[in-house]
Amino acid sequence: MNIETTILSSVTAAIKELYGQDVPEKMIQLQKTRSEFEGHLTLVVFPFLKISRKAPEATAQEIGLWMQQNCKAVEAYNVVKGFLNMVVSPQAWAQLLSDIDANPTFGYKASTDENPLVMIEYSSPNTNKPLHLGHVRNNLLGWSLAKIMEANGNRVVKTNIVNDRGIHICKSMLAWKKWGNGETPETSGKKGDHLIGDYYVAFDKHYREEVKTLMAEGMPEEQAKQEAPLIKEAHEMLVLWEKGDKEVRDLWEKMNGWVYEGFDETYRMMGVSFDKIYYESQTYLKGKAKVEEGLAKGLFFRKDDNSVWADLTNEGLDQKLLLRSDGTSVYMTQDIGTAEMRYEDYPIDKMIYVVGNEQNYHFQVLSILLDRLGFKWGKELVHFSYGMVELPNGKMKSREGTVVDADDLMALMVSDARKTSEELGKFADMTEEERDDVARIVGLGALKYFILKVDARKNMLFNPEESIDFNGNTGPFIQYTYARIRSILRKADAAEQSPSSPGQQAVQEQKGAENAQDSMLSYPYNGKEIELIQKMNEFAAVVEQAGKDYSPSGIANYCYELTKLFNQFYHDYSILNAETEEAKQTRLVLARNVAKVLKNGMALLGIAVPERM
């Protein structure tokens, strides 16, 4: 049982004994004591004044005295107006450190078959272009959210819905047919997704030229955009695709195959994956059938032009198109079809969609429609809505070829990490293979941390240079601190080791562990050490809150605060050259657990930590 839980239950007992009344736990407000006051935890007593019928100071004094006499975790107390500041006993801190030390997955909750099944959809790429910076934020948020939900005991299924059909796909296909000369990823030396993206850009370039020519001949712009020969050909190709034309379908499968190989490479580098991938080409017919079913039940209505709509005016919204007059589906129909397929595949309790905030209205409508159609999680579906990400030089436009490519960005981050690490002398005594590995871990850690530390709902500016800094609120700062702790622990181990038989070594290790345990429980902790234990103890609550708020940024900022606190402690106190053996052993346990919590916390962000730097 941790210190907060012990104190909470004692406060409940105190109020029952002092004032003869049971109080719910949510009424007890416990917070960290402000730095200007003596104490570790502060109880707000104002909610109890109606029960005590006494002034705030008198109530706090009574509860404080009861706690000091009856709760072993409380050594002393002081009262400031309606706030009871409690000093936690050294034995309680020692026991807490011992409990943290004994738990390798401290902060995580265990999952069982009875726990909720949460499905998280992220990535959602189009097969006409490579993944870009916006996808990077989406994938990192989705992966981190999955890890956070798992750490809160949920069973998690990670899914991706690939937009592999539609006019935009036909644009790339048509451009390749016209100007590709049979080019392949092998003959061009390009990743498949990059190759197809080039033809998407080529289509747009030629199409704009056609529109410009038609406008020069006197045609209005909107008409020119519809009458341009290229766009007409692309629409004709889409119709053939819908009809199952063999030539068009064969080309579609071949080009999409190239794209998927490229995507897989990007996902591997990014460190994300999926348990199940769905394709819109497989879900849109399912969606149409589900809409027709809803129409037959009177949930939707058909207009005179044969289009099918949902009337959402009772929910304060408008009417929503579900099937066009020619019977073709819209995105909403596809999402209904995908939901149907997922529900058949998995007994989902909660569905979380990681999609940008420009789709807020779409998911508001989808929630209502899925609820109408009988999906038990429809009403409670979560749209994990996030803001746009930009670079210092502005917005991205994929059709104009000005998009920030995910592969290029990751390569740049790894290259910059290597250069910065070399300049700072972090690579001393490392093999070339180790240097490559550390550069990759640090470069990707810098990218992931910089993106995830920002509240997902906000638009953000990603600055590659600022992200690779070994000081400040960055991934490399946390990673370097972890590596420094691991170095200290290795030095301590080496000093303990002496040539001996395996049997003697096992006895020595057992003796060392017992010494550390004895030291930990009897050691007189100083203020900085207690601060570290208290901060580590917060990790479980931070993980729980991040799960409730769907907030990776809470984890990121906690890791930074713990790192900063450890560095302040390490600046003021020696570990290996501590004043006593007891202090050394206790501080080694402290350091080891700070490293463990940092590793566990960064893992929730999808960030690896290097053993050496």
Coordinates of C-alpha atoms in Angstrom, one line a residue, residues 286-506:
K286 CA -20.3 -3.4 -46.0
G287 CA -21.1 0.2 -45.2
K288 CA -23.6 0.5 -48.1
A289 CA -25.3 -2.7 -46.9
K290 CA -25.5 -1.4 -43.3
V291 CA -27.0 2.0 -44.6
E292 CA -29.6 0.1 -46.7
E293 CA -30.4 -2.0 -43.6
G294 CA -30.9 1.3 -41.6
L295 CA -33.1 2.7 -44.4
A296 CA -35.3 -0.4 -44.2
K297 CA -35.7 0.1 -40.5
G298 CA -36.7 3.7 -40.9
L299 CA -33.5 5.1 -39.4
F300 CA -32.5 7.0 -42.6
F301 CA -34.5 8.4 -45.5
R302 CA -34.3 8.5 -49.3
K303 CA -34.6 11.8 -51.3
D304 CA -36.3 12.1 -54.7
D305 CA -32.9 12.0 -56.4
N306 CA -32.4 8.5 -54.9
S307 CA -29.7 9.7 -52.4
V308 CA -29.9 8.4 -48.8
W309 CA -29.6 10.7 -45.8
A310 CA -29.7 10.7 -42.0
D311 CA -31.8 13.4 -40.3
L312 CA -29.8 14.6 -37.3
T313 CA -31.8 17.8 -36.6
N314 CA -33.1 16.4 -33.3
E315 CA -29.5 16.2 -32.2
G316 CA -28.9 19.8 -33.1
L317 CA -27.1 19.0 -36.3
D318 CA -28.1 19.0 -40.0
Q319 CA -28.9 16.2 -42.5
K320 CA -26.0 14.0 -43.4
L321 CA -25.5 12.3 -46.9
L322 CA -24.8 8.6 -46.6
L323 CA -25.2 7.3 -50.2
R324 CA -25.1 9.6 -53.3
S325 CA -27.9 9.5 -55.9
D326 CA -25.8 7.1 -58.1
G327 CA -25.5 4.7 -55.1
T328 CA -21.8 5.4 -54.4
S329 CA -20.6 5.7 -50.8
V330 CA -19.1 8.6 -48.9
Y331 CA -16.5 8.5 -46.1
M332 CA -19.2 8.2 -43.5
T333 CA -20.6 5.1 -45.2
Q334 CA -17.1 3.6 -45.3
D335 CA -16.6 4.3 -41.6
I336 CA -19.9 2.5 -40.8
G337 CA -18.8 -0.5 -42.8
T338 CA -15.4 -0.5 -41.1
A339 CA -17.1 -0.4 -37.7
E340 CA -19.3 -3.3 -38.7
M341 CA -16.3 -5.4 -39.7
R342 CA -14.4 -4.6 -36.5
Y343 CA -17.4 -5.4 -34.4
E344 CA -17.6 -8.8 -36.1
D345 CA -13.9 -9.4 -35.5
Y346 CA -13.6 -8.2 -31.9
P347 CA -16.0 -7.8 -28.9
I348 CA -15.0 -4.1 -28.5
D349 CA -15.9 -2.3 -25.3
K350 CA -14.4 1.1 -26.4
M351 CA -13.4 2.5 -29.7
I352 CA -10.8 5.3 -30.0
Y353 CA -10.2 7.1 -33.3
V354 CA -6.9 9.0 -33.6
V355 CA -7.7 11.6 -36.2
G356 CA -7.0 15.3 -36.7
N357 CA -9.3 18.0 -35.3
E358 CA -10.5 19.0 -38.8
Q359 CA -12.7 15.8 -38.5
N360 CA -14.4 16.8 -35.2
Y361 CA -17.8 17.1 -36.9
H362 CA -17.4 13.8 -38.8
F363 CA -16.9 11.9 -35.6
Q364 CA -19.7 13.7 -33.8
V365 CA -22.0 12.4 -36.6
L366 CA -20.5 8.9 -36.7
S367 CA -21.1 8.5 -33.0
I368 CA -24.8 9.2 -33.4
L369 CA -25.2 7.0 -36.5
L370 CA -23.3 4.0 -34.9
D371 CA -25.5 4.4 -31.8
R372 CA -28.6 4.4 -34.0
L373 CA -27.4 1.3 -35.8
G374 CA -27.0 -0.6 -32.4
F375 CA -23.3 -0.6 -31.8
K376 CA -22.9 -0.7 -28.0
W377 CA -19.8 1.6 -28.0
G378 CA -21.2 4.0 -30.6
K379 CA -22.4 6.7 -28.2
E380 CA -19.2 6.5 -26.2
L381 CA -16.7 6.3 -29.1
V382 CA -13.7 8.6 -28.5
H383 CA -12.4 10.9 -31.1
F384 CA -8.8 11.5 -30.0
S385 CA -8.7 14.8 -31.8
Y386 CA -5.3 16.4 -32.3
G387 CA -4.0 19.6 -33.8
M388 CA -1.9 20.2 -36.9
V389 CA 1.9 20.0 -36.9
E390 CA 4.0 22.4 -38.9
L391 CA 7.7 23.1 -39.5
P392 CA 9.2 26.6 -39.1
N393 CA 8.8 27.2 -42.9
G394 CA 5.1 26.7 -43.0
K395 CA 2.3 24.3 -44.0
M396 CA 2.5 21.2 -46.2
K397 CA 0.7 20.4 -49.4
S398 CA 1.2 16.9 -50.7
R399 CA -0.3 17.4 -54.2
E400 CA 2.3 20.2 -54.8
G401 CA 5.1 18.0 -53.6
T402 CA 6.0 20.4 -50.7
V403 CA 5.1 17.8 -48.0
V404 CA 7.6 16.9 -45.3
D405 CA 8.2 13.3 -45.9
A406 CA 8.3 11.0 -42.8
D407 CA 11.3 9.0 -44.1
D408 CA 13.3 12.1 -44.8
L409 CA 12.5 13.6 -41.5
M410 CA 13.5 10.5 -39.5
A411 CA 16.7 10.2 -41.5
L412 CA 17.5 13.8 -40.8
M413 CA 16.9 13.3 -37.0
V414 CA 19.2 10.3 -36.9
S415 CA 21.9 12.2 -38.8
D416 CA 21.6 15.2 -36.6
A417 CA 21.7 13.1 -33.5
R418 CA 24.9 11.4 -34.7
K419 CA 26.5 14.8 -35.5
T420 CA 25.5 16.4 -32.1
S421 CA 26.6 13.3 -30.2
E422 CA 30.0 13.3 -31.9
E423 CA 30.5 17.0 -31.2
L424 CA 29.7 16.5 -27.5
G425 CA 31.9 13.4 -27.2
K426 CA 29.1 11.0 -26.4
F427 CA 30.5 8.3 -28.6
A428 CA 33.9 7.8 -26.9
D429 CA 34.9 4.1 -26.8
M430 CA 32.0 2.9 -28.9
T431 CA 32.1 0.7 -32.0
E432 CA 30.7 1.9 -35.3
E433 CA 27.7 -0.4 -34.8
E434 CA 27.0 1.1 -31.3
R435 CA 27.3 4.6 -32.7
D436 CA 24.7 3.8 -35.4
D437 CA 22.4 2.3 -32.8
V438 CA 22.7 5.2 -30.3
A439 CA 22.2 7.8 -33.1
R440 CA 19.0 6.0 -34.2
I441 CA 17.7 5.7 -30.6
V442 CA 18.5 9.4 -29.8
G443 CA 17.3 10.8 -33.1
L444 CA 14.0 9.0 -33.0
G445 CA 13.7 9.7 -29.3
A446 CA 14.2 13.4 -29.9
L447 CA 11.5 13.4 -32.6
K448 CA 9.0 11.4 -30.6
Y449 CA 9.5 13.3 -27.4
F450 CA 9.2 16.7 -29.0
I451 CA 5.9 15.8 -30.6
L452 CA 4.4 13.9 -27.6
K453 CA 5.3 16.4 -24.9
V454 CA 2.9 18.9 -26.5
D455 CA -0.8 18.7 -25.5
A456 CA -2.2 16.7 -28.5
R457 CA -5.2 19.1 -28.9
K458 CA -2.9 22.0 -29.8
N459 CA -1.4 22.9 -33.1
M460 CA 2.4 22.7 -32.8
L461 CA 5.6 23.8 -34.5
F462 CA 8.2 21.0 -34.9
N463 CA 11.7 22.3 -34.7
P464 CA 14.3 19.6 -35.5
E465 CA 17.2 21.6 -34.2
E466 CA 15.5 22.4 -30.9
S467 CA 14.5 18.8 -30.3
I468 CA 18.1 17.4 -30.3
D469 CA 19.4 19.2 -27.2
F470 CA 21.0 17.4 -24.3
N471 CA 19.7 20.0 -21.9
G472 CA 16.1 21.1 -21.4
N473 CA 12.8 19.5 -21.9
T474 CA 13.9 17.0 -24.6
G475 CA 14.2 13.3 -25.3
P476 CA 18.0 13.3 -25.4
F477 CA 18.2 15.0 -22.0
I478 CA 16.2 12.2 -20.5
Q479 CA 18.0 9.5 -22.5
Y480 CA 21.4 10.8 -21.4
T481 CA 20.4 10.9 -17.8
Y482 CA 19.2 7.3 -18.0
A483 CA 22.6 6.3 -19.7
R484 CA 24.5 8.2 -17.0
I485 CA 22.6 6.3 -14.2
R486 CA 23.3 2.9 -16.0
S487 CA 27.0 3.9 -16.1
I488 CA 27.0 4.6 -12.3
L489 CA 25.4 1.2 -11.7
R490 CA 28.0 -0.5 -13.9
K491 CA 30.8 1.1 -12.0
A492 CA 29.3 0.1 -8.7
D493 CA 28.9 -3.5 -9.9
A494 CA 32.5 -3.6 -11.2
A495 CA 33.8 -2.3 -7.8
E496 CA 31.8 -5.1 -6.0
Q497 CA 33.1 -7.8 -8.3
S498 CA 36.3 -9.7 -7.5
P499 CA 37.7 -12.9 -8.9
S500 CA 35.7 -15.7 -7.3
S501 CA 33.9 -19.0 -8.1
P502 CA 30.3 -18.8 -9.3
G503 CA 29.2 -20.1 -5.9
Q504 CA 31.1 -17.4 -4.1
Q505 CA 29.8 -14.7 -6.5
A506 CA 26.1 -15.8 -5.9

